[in-house]
């Protein structure tokens, strides 16, 4: 079984320690999220796991065959239209033009983009549309492991829900493993099997929350109840410096 | 290939958008006519007389020969600038040290007035093709160089990172990530360099050779043949405008369509 295993990982930029002794595991078919205050090293951790930063201390074992990422900013190539941006990863894999166009179109329409949006350049797309395109680009290659850096943050509630549902269907079919960053605790609870709470200065894991209920069975009530429970957790309160009223 | 077809398809619409430009050119010619009525034929020949002279010039084999000589010199100079400037600019752009070292030199080259180069070139190469071509190269190469340098220096890491995640092969990285970005800087530089080459070639010829359009212009001046002088100027400007607005501008629009 493929897994991403991080052991005693530490990382620093110059003299500033960003991450300190991080250990956790993401097993195939799991959804693991990181929550924590801004500046806590969440993005650095994600980039290390994705292989975009060179590891300094500790071990990262990543045995997934394929992976992809949706960044916080969409990073669409400005000189390519929507369709070509979505199919970019497929092109890199050497998928023939016809097939990659068909696959890109299919996923674009699933993500509520219009036929007329497919020939537009990124400058003509709204923030939410760009994010959907970026998300589609990450998913169209059917990666085994998907990294997400707050991919839903610029979307309105309806679209957010729709993309989350899409992800949940993939999770339900055990087709994907996800490691993602979020600011939204409800989102984390809705999607995750495990939530890592990352506290800053330097970034370290304070607590790991686990959820056993299958994602498909988590209704709003469950999410609200769990959110309320987590928000009264002592570690969460201290990490986010929440004031009790 | 696809973009070439697109350019051709958009061409009629592009031409149609030229009515405004045409109107302003006619307005300019009307002002010229007024100038003629005020100052007389010797100082400023009328547009009609100028265009008649121009027509006659194009029937004259000596003029055509001069035109070809000038075109050849401009193209040689521009061609060398284009190839060398782009290659050196890209090379310098990929190495931080090279780009830091080359910047001041380019600033000096660009700051030096072309007329100074002509004088030096006349001393070095005598009167002839080499002097003209050298001056053209010296004046237009830095423009291309800076364009290519800027294009390479402004490549963004974030796209590279994205490409790395998708394990994009080297060739595809070059064609899909580097090239479109660099080209959007280099192409306008080429266009600017072409304009520069065309202006410099005539100036250098006027001072340093006995053939070509510049020399013909010098001849017209010495004979006080204002109509011929103006006709040559019109021919020069006309040719540049055709090159720029019929050929280059449509390409530029296609290439830069994605820009904000």
GROMACS .gro file of C-alpha atoms in nm:
model
  505
    1UNK     CA    1   0.000   0.000   0.000
    2UNK     CA    2   0.134   0.338  -0.100
    3UNK     CA    3   0.191   0.596   0.167
    4UNK     CA    4   0.348   0.927   0.249
    5UNK     CA    5   0.548   0.896   0.567
    6UNK     CA    6   0.717   1.187   0.734
    7UNK     CA    7   0.957   1.123   1.020
    8UNK     CA    8   1.130   1.378   1.244
    9UNK     CA    9   1.122   1.640   0.972
   10UNK     CA   10   1.280   1.977   1.052
   11UNK     CA   11   1.331   2.269   0.820
   12UNK     CA   12   1.474   2.618   0.846
   13UNK     CA   13   1.528   2.919   0.626
   14UNK     CA   14   1.862   3.061   0.734
   15UNK     CA   15   1.856   3.088   1.113
   16UNK     CA   16   1.481   3.078   1.137
   17UNK     CA   17   1.339   2.736   1.213
   18UNK     CA   18   1.016   2.688   1.023
   19UNK     CA   19   0.933   2.329   1.106
   20UNK     CA   20   1.047   2.130   1.406
   21UNK     CA   21   1.039   1.753   1.438
   22UNK     CA   22   0.729   1.674   1.236
   23UNK     CA   23   0.612   1.314   1.206
   24UNK     CA   24   0.293   1.180   1.053
   25UNK     CA   25   0.163   0.938   0.794
   26UNK     CA   26  -0.081   0.960   0.504
   27UNK     CA   27  -0.195   0.616   0.393
   28UNK     CA   28  -0.348   0.532   0.059
   29UNK     CA   29  -0.714   0.634   0.041
   30UNK     CA   30  -0.688   0.872   0.336
   31UNK     CA   31  -0.762   1.240   0.350
   32UNK     CA   32  -0.535   1.430   0.582
   33UNK     CA   33  -0.557   1.802   0.641
   34UNK     CA   34  -0.336   2.053   0.818
   35UNK     CA   35  -0.492   2.338   1.009
   36UNK     CA   36  -0.319   2.606   1.205
   37UNK     CA   37  -0.265   2.981   1.223
   38UNK     CA   38  -0.105   3.169   0.934
   39UNK     CA   39   0.271   3.169   0.924
   40UNK     CA   40   0.290   2.832   1.094
   41UNK     CA   41   0.480   2.659   0.816
   42UNK     CA   42   0.182   2.480   0.661
   43UNK     CA   43   0.275   2.566   0.304
   44UNK     CA   44   0.641   2.481   0.368
   45UNK     CA   45   0.540   2.139   0.497
   46UNK     CA   46   0.323   2.078   0.191
   47UNK     CA   47   0.598   2.186  -0.045
   48UNK     CA   48   0.849   1.959   0.127
   49UNK     CA   49   0.613   1.664   0.095
   50UNK     CA   50   0.548   1.742  -0.272
   51UNK     CA   51   0.921   1.754  -0.338
   52UNK     CA   52   0.928   2.123  -0.431
   53UNK     CA   53   1.170   2.204  -0.148
   54UNK     CA   54   1.481   2.010  -0.060
   55UNK     CA   55   1.459   1.819   0.264
   56UNK     CA   56   1.713   1.923   0.528
   57UNK     CA   57   1.661   1.699   0.831
   58UNK     CA   58   1.441   1.396   0.880
   59UNK     CA   59   1.284   1.151   0.640
   60UNK     CA   60   1.009   1.175   0.382
   61UNK     CA   61   0.897   0.854   0.219
   62UNK     CA   62   0.656   0.895  -0.070
   63UNK     CA   63   0.559   0.576  -0.251
   64UNK     CA   64   0.264   0.708  -0.454
   65UNK     CA   65   0.305   0.654  -0.830
   66UNK     CA   66   0.158   0.983  -0.941
   67UNK     CA   67   0.090   1.309  -0.766
   68UNK     CA   68  -0.033   1.654  -0.849
   69UNK     CA   69  -0.103   1.980  -0.674
   70UNK     CA   70  -0.340   2.274  -0.675
   71UNK     CA   71  -0.163   2.580  -0.540
   72UNK     CA   72  -0.309   2.861  -0.339
   73UNK     CA   73  -0.279   3.087  -0.645
   74UNK     CA   74  -0.410   2.918  -0.958
   75UNK     CA   75  -0.080   2.942  -1.155
   76UNK     CA   76  -0.245   2.913  -1.492
   77UNK     CA   77  -0.018   2.974  -1.788
   78UNK     CA   78  -0.135   3.313  -1.916
   79UNK     CA   79  -0.063   3.226  -2.280
   80UNK     CA   80  -0.277   2.913  -2.280
   81UNK     CA   81  -0.653   2.904  -2.294
   82UNK     CA   82  -0.864   2.724  -2.035
   83UNK     CA   83  -0.871   2.394  -2.219
   84UNK     CA   84  -0.495   2.385  -2.278
   85UNK     CA   85  -0.429   2.484  -1.918
   86UNK     CA   86  -0.643   2.201  -1.788
   87UNK     CA   87  -0.481   1.948  -2.019
   88UNK     CA   88  -0.128   2.066  -1.940
   89UNK     CA   89  -0.049   1.773  -1.713
   90UNK     CA   90  -0.190   1.528  -1.968
   91UNK     CA   91   0.033   1.678  -2.235
   92UNK     CA   92   0.332   1.620  -2.009
   93UNK     CA   93   0.229   1.255  -1.987
   94UNK     CA   94   0.220   1.231  -2.365
   95UNK     CA   95  -0.156   1.181  -2.399
   96UNK     CA   96  -0.263   1.244  -2.763
   97UNK     CA   97  -0.421   1.584  -2.834
   98UNK     CA   98  -0.769   1.453  -2.909
   99UNK     CA   99  -0.794   1.248  -2.595
  100UNK     CA  100  -0.657   1.516  -2.367
  101UNK     CA  101  -0.894   1.776  -2.510
  102UNK     CA  102  -1.185   1.542  -2.452
  103UNK     CA  103  -1.081   1.466  -2.095
  104UNK     CA  104  -1.014   1.832  -2.017
  105UNK     CA  105  -1.351   1.934  -2.160
  106UNK     CA  106  -1.533   1.670  -1.960
  107UNK     CA  107  -1.385   1.776  -1.628
  108UNK     CA  108  -1.425   2.146  -1.709
  109UNK     CA  109  -1.797   2.102  -1.770
  110UNK     CA  110  -1.824   1.899  -1.450
  111UNK     CA  111  -1.676   2.195  -1.268
  112UNK     CA  112  -1.946   2.424  -1.404
  113UNK     CA  113  -1.733   2.601  -1.660
  114UNK     CA  114  -1.919   2.700  -1.976
  115UNK     CA  115  -1.826   2.581  -2.322
  116UNK     CA  116  -1.741   2.942  -2.408
  117UNK     CA  117  -1.495   2.965  -2.117
  118UNK     CA  118  -1.278   2.692  -2.266
  119UNK     CA  119  -1.123   2.918  -2.528
  120UNK     CA  120  -1.068   3.210  -2.290
  121UNK     CA  121  -0.729   3.314  -2.162
  122UNK     CA  122  -0.670   3.330  -1.784
  123UNK     CA  123  -0.688   3.710  -1.789
  124UNK     CA  124  -1.051   3.681  -1.890
  125UNK     CA  125  -1.145   3.446  -1.607
  126UNK     CA  126  -1.267   3.547  -1.262
  127UNK     CA  127  -1.078   3.439  -0.950
  128UNK     CA  128  -1.319   3.158  -0.876
  129UNK     CA  129  -1.308   3.034  -1.235
  130UNK     CA  130  -0.928   3.034  -1.236
  131UNK     CA  131  -0.927   2.830  -0.920
  132UNK     CA  132  -1.164   2.576  -1.071
  133UNK     CA  133  -0.942   2.551  -1.378
  134UNK     CA  134  -0.638   2.498  -1.157
  135UNK     CA  135  -0.827   2.233  -0.962
  136UNK     CA  136  -0.936   2.064  -1.283
  137UNK     CA  137  -0.576   2.063  -1.407
  138UNK     CA  138  -0.469   1.888  -1.087
  139UNK     CA  139  -0.746   1.626  -1.107
  140UNK     CA  140  -0.761   1.550  -1.478
  141UNK     CA  141  -0.444   1.342  -1.464
  142UNK     CA  142  -0.613   1.115  -1.206
  143UNK     CA  143  -0.328   1.144  -0.956
  144UNK     CA  144  -0.291   0.889  -0.680
  145UNK     CA  145  -0.184   1.159  -0.435
  146UNK     CA  146  -0.323   1.510  -0.446
  147UNK     CA  147  -0.179   1.809  -0.261
  148UNK     CA  148  -0.408   2.103  -0.208
  149UNK     CA  149  -0.308   2.440  -0.069
  150UNK     CA  150  -0.632   2.610   0.026
  151UNK     CA  151  -0.784   2.539  -0.310
  152UNK     CA  152  -1.138   2.632  -0.213
  153UNK     CA  153  -1.065   2.964  -0.051
  154UNK     CA  154  -1.169   3.196  -0.337
  155UNK     CA  155  -1.493   3.015  -0.412
  156UNK     CA  156  -1.844   3.104  -0.309
  157UNK     CA  157  -2.029   2.863  -0.081
  158UNK     CA  158  -2.216   2.687  -0.360
  159UNK     CA  159  -1.910   2.620  -0.573
  160UNK     CA  160  -1.707   2.522  -0.271
  161UNK     CA  161  -1.968   2.263  -0.184
  162UNK     CA  162  -1.974   2.134  -0.539
  163UNK     CA  163  -1.599   2.086  -0.559
  164UNK     CA  164  -1.595   1.927  -0.215
  165UNK     CA  165  -1.865   1.686  -0.329
  166UNK     CA  166  -1.657   1.602  -0.632
  167UNK     CA  167  -1.360   1.527  -0.409
  168UNK     CA  168  -1.580   1.323  -0.176
  169UNK     CA  169  -1.699   1.103  -0.463
  170UNK     CA  170  -1.335   1.029  -0.547
  171UNK     CA  171  -1.262   0.954  -0.182
  172UNK     CA  172  -1.565   0.731  -0.160
  173UNK     CA  173  -1.444   0.527  -0.454
  174UNK     CA  174  -1.099   0.511  -0.289
  175UNK     CA  175  -0.948   0.656  -0.605
  176UNK     CA  176  -0.742   0.925  -0.444
  177UNK     CA  177  -0.537   1.019  -0.142
  178UNK     CA  178  -0.540   1.382  -0.036
  179UNK     CA  179  -0.312   1.593   0.176
  180UNK     CA  180  -0.438   1.946   0.210
  181UNK     CA  181  -0.406   2.277   0.388
  182UNK     CA  182  -0.710   2.468   0.498
  183UNK     CA  183  -0.813   2.759   0.715
  184UNK     CA  184  -1.164   2.635   0.737
  185UNK     CA  185  -1.215   2.391   1.023
  186UNK     CA  186  -1.558   2.287   0.899
  187UNK     CA  187  -1.409   2.202   0.563
  188UNK     CA  188  -1.140   1.997   0.734
  189UNK     CA  189  -1.399   1.809   0.938
  190UNK     CA  190  -1.619   1.742   0.637
  191UNK     CA  191  -1.337   1.592   0.431
  192UNK     CA  192  -1.061   1.460   0.655
  193UNK     CA  193  -0.980   1.128   0.814
  194UNK     CA  194  -0.709   1.300   1.013
  195UNK     CA  195  -0.652   1.664   1.100
  196UNK     CA  196  -0.304   1.775   1.199
  197UNK     CA  197  -0.300   2.081   1.419
  198UNK     CA  198   0.015   2.277   1.342
  199UNK     CA  199   0.124   2.544   1.591
  200UNK     CA  200   0.374   2.812   1.485
  201UNK     CA  201   0.718   2.933   1.605
  202UNK     CA  202   0.855   2.691   1.508
  203UNK     CA  203   0.591   2.477   1.333
  204UNK     CA  204   0.520   2.160   1.524
  205UNK     CA  205   0.228   1.922   1.545
  206UNK     CA  206   0.031   1.979   1.864
  207UNK     CA  207  -0.242   1.725   1.817
  208UNK     CA  208  -0.388   1.488   1.563
  209UNK     CA  209  -0.767   1.457   1.544
  210UNK     CA  210  -0.909   1.144   1.384
  211UNK     CA  211  -1.254   1.091   1.233
  212UNK     CA  212  -1.382   0.741   1.166
  213UNK     CA  213  -1.718   0.812   1.007
  214UNK     CA  214  -1.705   0.771   0.625
  215UNK     CA  215  -1.713   1.108   0.448
  216UNK     CA  216  -2.031   1.025   0.260
  217UNK     CA  217  -2.218   0.979   0.586
  218UNK     CA  218  -2.110   1.308   0.738
  219UNK     CA  219  -2.416   1.529   0.725
  220UNK     CA  220  -2.432   1.893   0.828
  221UNK     CA  221  -2.536   1.804   1.181
  222UNK     CA  222  -2.233   1.584   1.226
  223UNK     CA  223  -2.003   1.855   1.090
  224UNK     CA  224  -2.154   2.123   1.313
  225UNK     CA  225  -2.136   1.901   1.618
  226UNK     CA  226  -1.775   1.804   1.555
  227UNK     CA  227  -1.681   2.164   1.482
  228UNK     CA  228  -1.830   2.274   1.812
  229UNK     CA  229  -1.642   1.995   1.989
  230UNK     CA  230  -1.312   2.087   1.827
  231UNK     CA  231  -1.357   2.458   1.889
  232UNK     CA  232  -1.379   2.387   2.261
  233UNK     CA  233  -1.063   2.175   2.253
  234UNK     CA  234  -0.796   2.325   2.478
  235UNK     CA  235  -0.513   2.283   2.223
  236UNK     CA  236  -0.716   2.445   1.947
  237UNK     CA  237  -0.801   2.739   2.171
  238UNK     CA  238  -0.438   2.788   2.267
  239UNK     CA  239  -0.299   2.743   1.915
  240UNK     CA  240  -0.540   2.985   1.752
  241UNK     CA  241  -0.540   3.213   2.058
  242UNK     CA  242  -0.917   3.206   2.071
  243UNK     CA  243  -1.079   3.399   2.351
  244UNK     CA  244  -1.359   3.226   2.532
  245UNK     CA  245  -1.676   3.418   2.582
  246UNK     CA  246   0.084   2.683  -3.775
  247UNK     CA  247  -0.249   2.725  -3.601
  248UNK     CA  248  -0.161   3.080  -3.503
  249UNK     CA  249  -0.055   3.160  -3.859
  250UNK     CA  250  -0.399   3.061  -3.986
  251UNK     CA  251  -0.553   3.265  -3.707
  252UNK     CA  252  -0.353   3.569  -3.814
  253UNK     CA  253  -0.471   3.530  -4.174
  254UNK     CA  254  -0.829   3.484  -4.062
  255UNK     CA  255  -0.824   3.797  -3.849
  256UNK     CA  256  -0.649   3.999  -4.118
  257UNK     CA  257  -0.955   4.148  -4.295
  258UNK     CA  258  -1.101   4.264  -3.963
  259UNK     CA  259  -0.766   4.412  -3.875
  260UNK     CA  260  -0.747   4.600  -4.204
  261UNK     CA  261  -1.099   4.725  -4.156
  262UNK     CA  262  -0.993   4.876  -3.825
  263UNK     CA  263  -0.742   5.087  -4.020
  264UNK     CA  264  -0.995   5.346  -4.143
  265UNK     CA  265  -0.925   5.573  -3.848
  266UNK     CA  266  -0.552   5.562  -3.916
  267UNK     CA  267  -0.615   5.634  -4.282
  268UNK     CA  268  -0.831   5.933  -4.194
  269UNK     CA  269  -0.561   6.082  -3.976
  270UNK     CA  270  -0.303   6.033  -4.252
  271UNK     CA  271  -0.527   6.223  -4.494
  272UNK     CA  272  -0.564   6.497  -4.236
  273UNK     CA  273  -0.186   6.519  -4.220
  274UNK     CA  274  -0.165   6.542  -4.602
  275UNK     CA  275  -0.420   6.822  -4.596
  276UNK     CA  276  -0.201   7.014  -4.350
  277UNK     CA  277   0.093   6.951  -4.579
  278UNK     CA  278  -0.108   7.103  -4.868
  279UNK     CA  279  -0.168   7.416  -4.659
  280UNK     CA  280   0.206   7.433  -4.591
  281UNK     CA  281   0.269   7.419  -4.963
  282UNK     CA  282   0.026   7.707  -5.029
  283UNK     CA  283   0.195   7.919  -4.764
  284UNK     CA  284   0.562   7.849  -4.836
  285UNK     CA  285   0.565   7.770  -5.208
  286UNK     CA  286   0.695   7.481  -5.418
  287UNK     CA  287   1.065   7.520  -5.348
  288UNK     CA  288   1.036   7.492  -4.969
  289UNK     CA  289   0.752   7.243  -4.951
  290UNK     CA  290   0.629   7.085  -5.274
  291UNK     CA  291   0.261   6.996  -5.278
  292UNK     CA  292   0.153   6.640  -5.190
  293UNK     CA  293   0.030   6.595  -5.547
  294UNK     CA  294   0.365   6.691  -5.698
  295UNK     CA  295   0.549   6.473  -5.445
  296UNK     CA  296   0.337   6.167  -5.520
  297UNK     CA  297   0.377   6.228  -5.895
  298UNK     CA  298   0.755   6.242  -5.850
  299UNK     CA  299   0.735   5.926  -5.640
  300UNK     CA  300   0.547   5.751  -5.922
  301UNK     CA  301   0.811   5.861  -6.168
  302UNK     CA  302   1.088   5.741  -5.934
  303UNK     CA  303   0.941   5.391  -5.922
  304UNK     CA  304   0.961   5.383  -6.301
  305UNK     CA  305   1.329   5.479  -6.287
  306UNK     CA  306   1.567   5.182  -6.284
  307UNK     CA  307   1.843   5.373  -6.106
  308UNK     CA  308   1.610   5.450  -5.815
  309UNK     CA  309   1.495   5.090  -5.793
  310UNK     CA  310   1.857   4.982  -5.785
  311UNK     CA  311   1.931   5.227  -5.502
  312UNK     CA  312   1.626   5.105  -5.316
  313UNK     CA  313   1.742   4.745  -5.343
  314UNK     CA  314   2.091   4.835  -5.221
  315UNK     CA  315   1.945   5.008  -4.918
  316UNK     CA  316   1.705   4.724  -4.848
  317UNK     CA  317   1.990   4.477  -4.866
  318UNK     CA  318   2.206   4.676  -4.623
  319UNK     CA  319   1.919   4.720  -4.380
  320UNK     CA  320   1.831   4.352  -4.393
  321UNK     CA  321   2.190   4.239  -4.345
  322UNK     CA  322   2.234   4.472  -4.047
  323UNK     CA  323   1.896   4.387  -3.900
  324UNK     CA  324   1.944   4.016  -3.961
  325UNK     CA  325   2.276   4.010  -3.778
  326UNK     CA  326   2.128   4.213  -3.490
  327UNK     CA  327   1.830   3.982  -3.469
  328UNK     CA  328   2.026   3.658  -3.457
  329UNK     CA  329   2.320   3.777  -3.251
  330UNK     CA  330   2.119   4.005  -3.021
  331UNK     CA  331   1.863   3.735  -2.943
  332UNK     CA  332   2.125   3.467  -2.886
  333UNK     CA  333   2.345   3.685  -2.664
  334UNK     CA  334   2.047   3.829  -2.479
  335UNK     CA  335   1.913   3.482  -2.395
  336UNK     CA  336   2.255   3.365  -2.290
  337UNK     CA  337   2.310   3.667  -2.068
  338UNK     CA  338   1.962   3.628  -1.925
  339UNK     CA  339   2.025   3.276  -1.805
  340UNK     CA  340   2.333   3.378  -1.605
  341UNK     CA  341   2.297   3.637  -1.332
  342UNK     CA  342   2.659   3.749  -1.358
  343UNK     CA  343   2.642   3.789  -1.734
  344UNK     CA  344   2.329   4.001  -1.710
  345UNK     CA  345   2.481   4.223  -1.441
  346UNK     CA  346   2.801   4.268  -1.642
  347UNK     CA  347   2.628   4.332  -1.972
  348UNK     CA  348   2.378   4.590  -1.853
  349UNK     CA  349   2.611   4.891  -1.823
  350UNK     CA  350   2.775   4.805  -2.154
  351UNK     CA  351   2.440   4.796  -2.325
  352UNK     CA  352   2.346   5.127  -2.164
  353UNK     CA  353   2.661   5.282  -2.308
  354UNK     CA  354   2.594   5.132  -2.650
  355UNK     CA  355   2.237   5.259  -2.647
  356UNK     CA  356   2.336   5.601  -2.517
  357UNK     CA  357   2.596   5.658  -2.786
  358UNK     CA  358   2.449   5.864  -3.072
  359UNK     CA  359   2.446   5.675  -3.405
  360UNK     CA  360   2.613   5.968  -3.576
  361UNK     CA  361   2.923   5.911  -3.363
  362UNK     CA  362   2.929   5.549  -3.476
  363UNK     CA  363   2.904   5.655  -3.839
  364UNK     CA  364   3.211   5.876  -3.804
  365UNK     CA  365   3.410   5.598  -3.639
  366UNK     CA  366   3.289   5.342  -3.891
  367UNK     CA  367   3.394   5.568  -4.178
  368UNK     CA  368   3.744   5.577  -4.033
  369UNK     CA  369   3.753   5.203  -3.969
  370UNK     CA  370   3.578   5.066  -4.278
  371UNK     CA  371   3.601   5.347  -4.534
  372UNK     CA  372   3.309   5.443  -4.759
  373UNK     CA  373   3.089   5.147  -4.844
  374UNK     CA  374   2.862   4.865  -4.736
  375UNK     CA  375   3.058   4.770  -4.425
  376UNK     CA  376   3.027   5.116  -4.269
  377UNK     CA  377   2.652   5.126  -4.318
  378UNK     CA  378   2.594   4.771  -4.202
  379UNK     CA  379   2.816   4.818  -3.898
  380UNK     CA  380   2.626   5.129  -3.792
  381UNK     CA  381   2.294   4.954  -3.833
  382UNK     CA  382   2.412   4.660  -3.623
  383UNK     CA  383   2.557   4.877  -3.350
  384UNK     CA  384   2.236   5.077  -3.324
  385UNK     CA  385   1.982   4.795  -3.337
  386UNK     CA  386   2.158   4.505  -3.168
  387UNK     CA  387   2.133   4.647  -2.813
  388UNK     CA  388   1.756   4.684  -2.852
  389UNK     CA  389   1.717   4.317  -2.937
  390UNK     CA  390   1.967   4.219  -2.670
  391UNK     CA  391   1.777   4.402  -2.396
  392UNK     CA  392   1.447   4.251  -2.512
  393UNK     CA  393   1.585   3.897  -2.493
  394UNK     CA  394   1.760   3.966  -2.163
  395UNK     CA  395   1.445   4.106  -2.006
  396UNK     CA  396   1.237   3.817  -2.135
  397UNK     CA  397   1.469   3.563  -1.978
  398UNK     CA  398   1.520   3.748  -1.650
  399UNK     CA  399   1.148   3.781  -1.588
  400UNK     CA  400   1.070   3.410  -1.622
  401UNK     CA  401   0.866   3.313  -1.321
  402UNK     CA  402   0.964   3.036  -1.082
  403UNK     CA  403   0.604   2.960  -0.998
  404UNK     CA  404   0.538   2.818  -1.344
  405UNK     CA  405   0.856   2.618  -1.331
  406UNK     CA  406   0.744   2.472  -0.998
  407UNK     CA  407   0.405   2.387  -1.139
  408UNK     CA  408   0.571   2.217  -1.436
  409UNK     CA  409   0.797   2.017  -1.204
  410UNK     CA  410   0.497   1.874  -1.022
  411UNK     CA  411   0.359   1.749  -1.352
  412UNK     CA  412   0.702   1.612  -1.445
  413UNK     CA  413   0.704   1.813  -1.766
  414UNK     CA  414   0.983   1.702  -2.005
  415UNK     CA  415   1.260   1.950  -2.089
  416UNK     CA  416   1.149   2.017  -2.447
  417UNK     CA  417   0.791   2.081  -2.347
  418UNK     CA  418   0.908   2.306  -2.068
  419UNK     CA  419   1.099   2.512  -2.320
  420UNK     CA  420   0.816   2.539  -2.573
  421UNK     CA  421   0.525   2.575  -2.331
  422UNK     CA  422   0.676   2.775  -2.047
  423UNK     CA  423   0.988   2.962  -2.150
  424UNK     CA  424   0.930   3.040  -2.515
  425UNK     CA  425   0.589   3.210  -2.504
  426UNK     CA  426   0.706   3.436  -2.225
  427UNK     CA  427   1.041   3.522  -2.381
  428UNK     CA  428   0.888   3.570  -2.724
  429UNK     CA  429   0.643   3.824  -2.590
  430UNK     CA  430   0.943   4.036  -2.494
  431UNK     CA  431   1.168   3.959  -2.790
  432UNK     CA  432   0.918   4.016  -3.065
  433UNK     CA  433   0.840   4.382  -2.985
  434UNK     CA  434   1.215   4.436  -2.956
  435UNK     CA  435   1.258   4.297  -3.305
  436UNK     CA  436   0.997   4.538  -3.436
  437UNK     CA  437   1.166   4.833  -3.265
  438UNK     CA  438   1.504   4.722  -3.397
  439UNK     CA  439   1.368   4.701  -3.751
  440UNK     CA  440   1.245   5.061  -3.731
  441UNK     CA  441   1.580   5.167  -3.593
  442UNK     CA  442   1.771   4.980  -3.866
  443UNK     CA  443   1.566   5.144  -4.138
  444UNK     CA  444   1.629   5.495  -4.005
  445UNK     CA  445   1.998   5.441  -3.944
  446UNK     CA  446   2.066   5.286  -4.283
  447UNK     CA  447   1.953   5.598  -4.467
  448UNK     CA  448   2.147   5.828  -4.238
  449UNK     CA  449   2.466   5.627  -4.276
  450UNK     CA  450   2.426   5.614  -4.653
  451UNK     CA  451   2.374   5.986  -4.674
  452UNK     CA  452   2.709   6.044  -4.510
  453UNK     CA  453   2.919   5.747  -4.610
  454UNK     CA  454   2.822   5.605  -4.949
  455UNK     CA  455   2.760   5.703  -5.308
  456UNK     CA  456   2.469   5.466  -5.364
  457UNK     CA  457   2.147   5.370  -5.191
  458UNK     CA  458   1.848   5.581  -5.087
  459UNK     CA  459   2.054   5.794  -4.851
  460UNK     CA  460   2.293   5.888  -5.129
  461UNK     CA  461   1.999   5.964  -5.359
  462UNK     CA  462   1.865   6.190  -5.088
  463UNK     CA  463   2.201   6.370  -5.063
  464UNK     CA  464   2.200   6.414  -5.439
  465UNK     CA  465   1.850   6.562  -5.437
  466UNK     CA  466   1.959   6.806  -5.167
  467UNK     CA  467   2.263   6.924  -5.358
  468UNK     CA  468   2.046   6.984  -5.665
  469UNK     CA  469   1.782   7.161  -5.455
  470UNK     CA  470   1.532   6.911  -5.591
  471UNK     CA  471   1.291   6.931  -5.299
  472UNK     CA  472   1.021   6.728  -5.472
  473UNK     CA  473   1.253   6.430  -5.524
  474UNK     CA  474   1.388   6.459  -5.168
  475UNK     CA  475   1.034   6.454  -5.030
  476UNK     CA  476   0.934   6.169  -5.258
  477UNK     CA  477   1.225   5.960  -5.127
  478UNK     CA  478   1.124   6.038  -4.770
  479UNK     CA  479   0.767   5.934  -4.847
  480UNK     CA  480   0.895   5.610  -5.000
  481UNK     CA  481   1.103   5.537  -4.690
  482UNK     CA  482   0.823   5.607  -4.447
  483UNK     CA  483   0.575   5.421  -4.665
  484UNK     CA  484   0.788   5.107  -4.679
  485UNK     CA  485   0.836   5.101  -4.304
  486UNK     CA  486   0.465   5.151  -4.248
  487UNK     CA  487   0.378   4.864  -4.480
  488UNK     CA  488   0.628   4.636  -4.307
  489UNK     CA  489   0.505   4.733  -3.964
  490UNK     CA  490   0.132   4.754  -4.007
  491UNK     CA  491   0.069   4.493  -4.274
  492UNK     CA  492   0.311   4.224  -4.158
  493UNK     CA  493   0.434   4.278  -3.805
  494UNK     CA  494   0.137   4.427  -3.622
  495UNK     CA  495  -0.102   4.136  -3.697
  496UNK     CA  496   0.162   3.889  -3.575
  497UNK     CA  497   0.221   4.097  -3.265
  498UNK     CA  498  -0.149   4.103  -3.188
  499UNK     CA  499  -0.175   3.726  -3.213
  500UNK     CA  500   0.139   3.671  -3.007
  501UNK     CA  501   0.038   3.911  -2.732
  502UNK     CA  502  -0.331   3.835  -2.722
  503UNK     CA  503  -0.304   3.669  -2.382
  504UNK     CA  504  -0.145   3.976  -2.221
  505UNK     CA  505  -0.338   4.211  -1.994
   0.00000   0.00000   0.00000
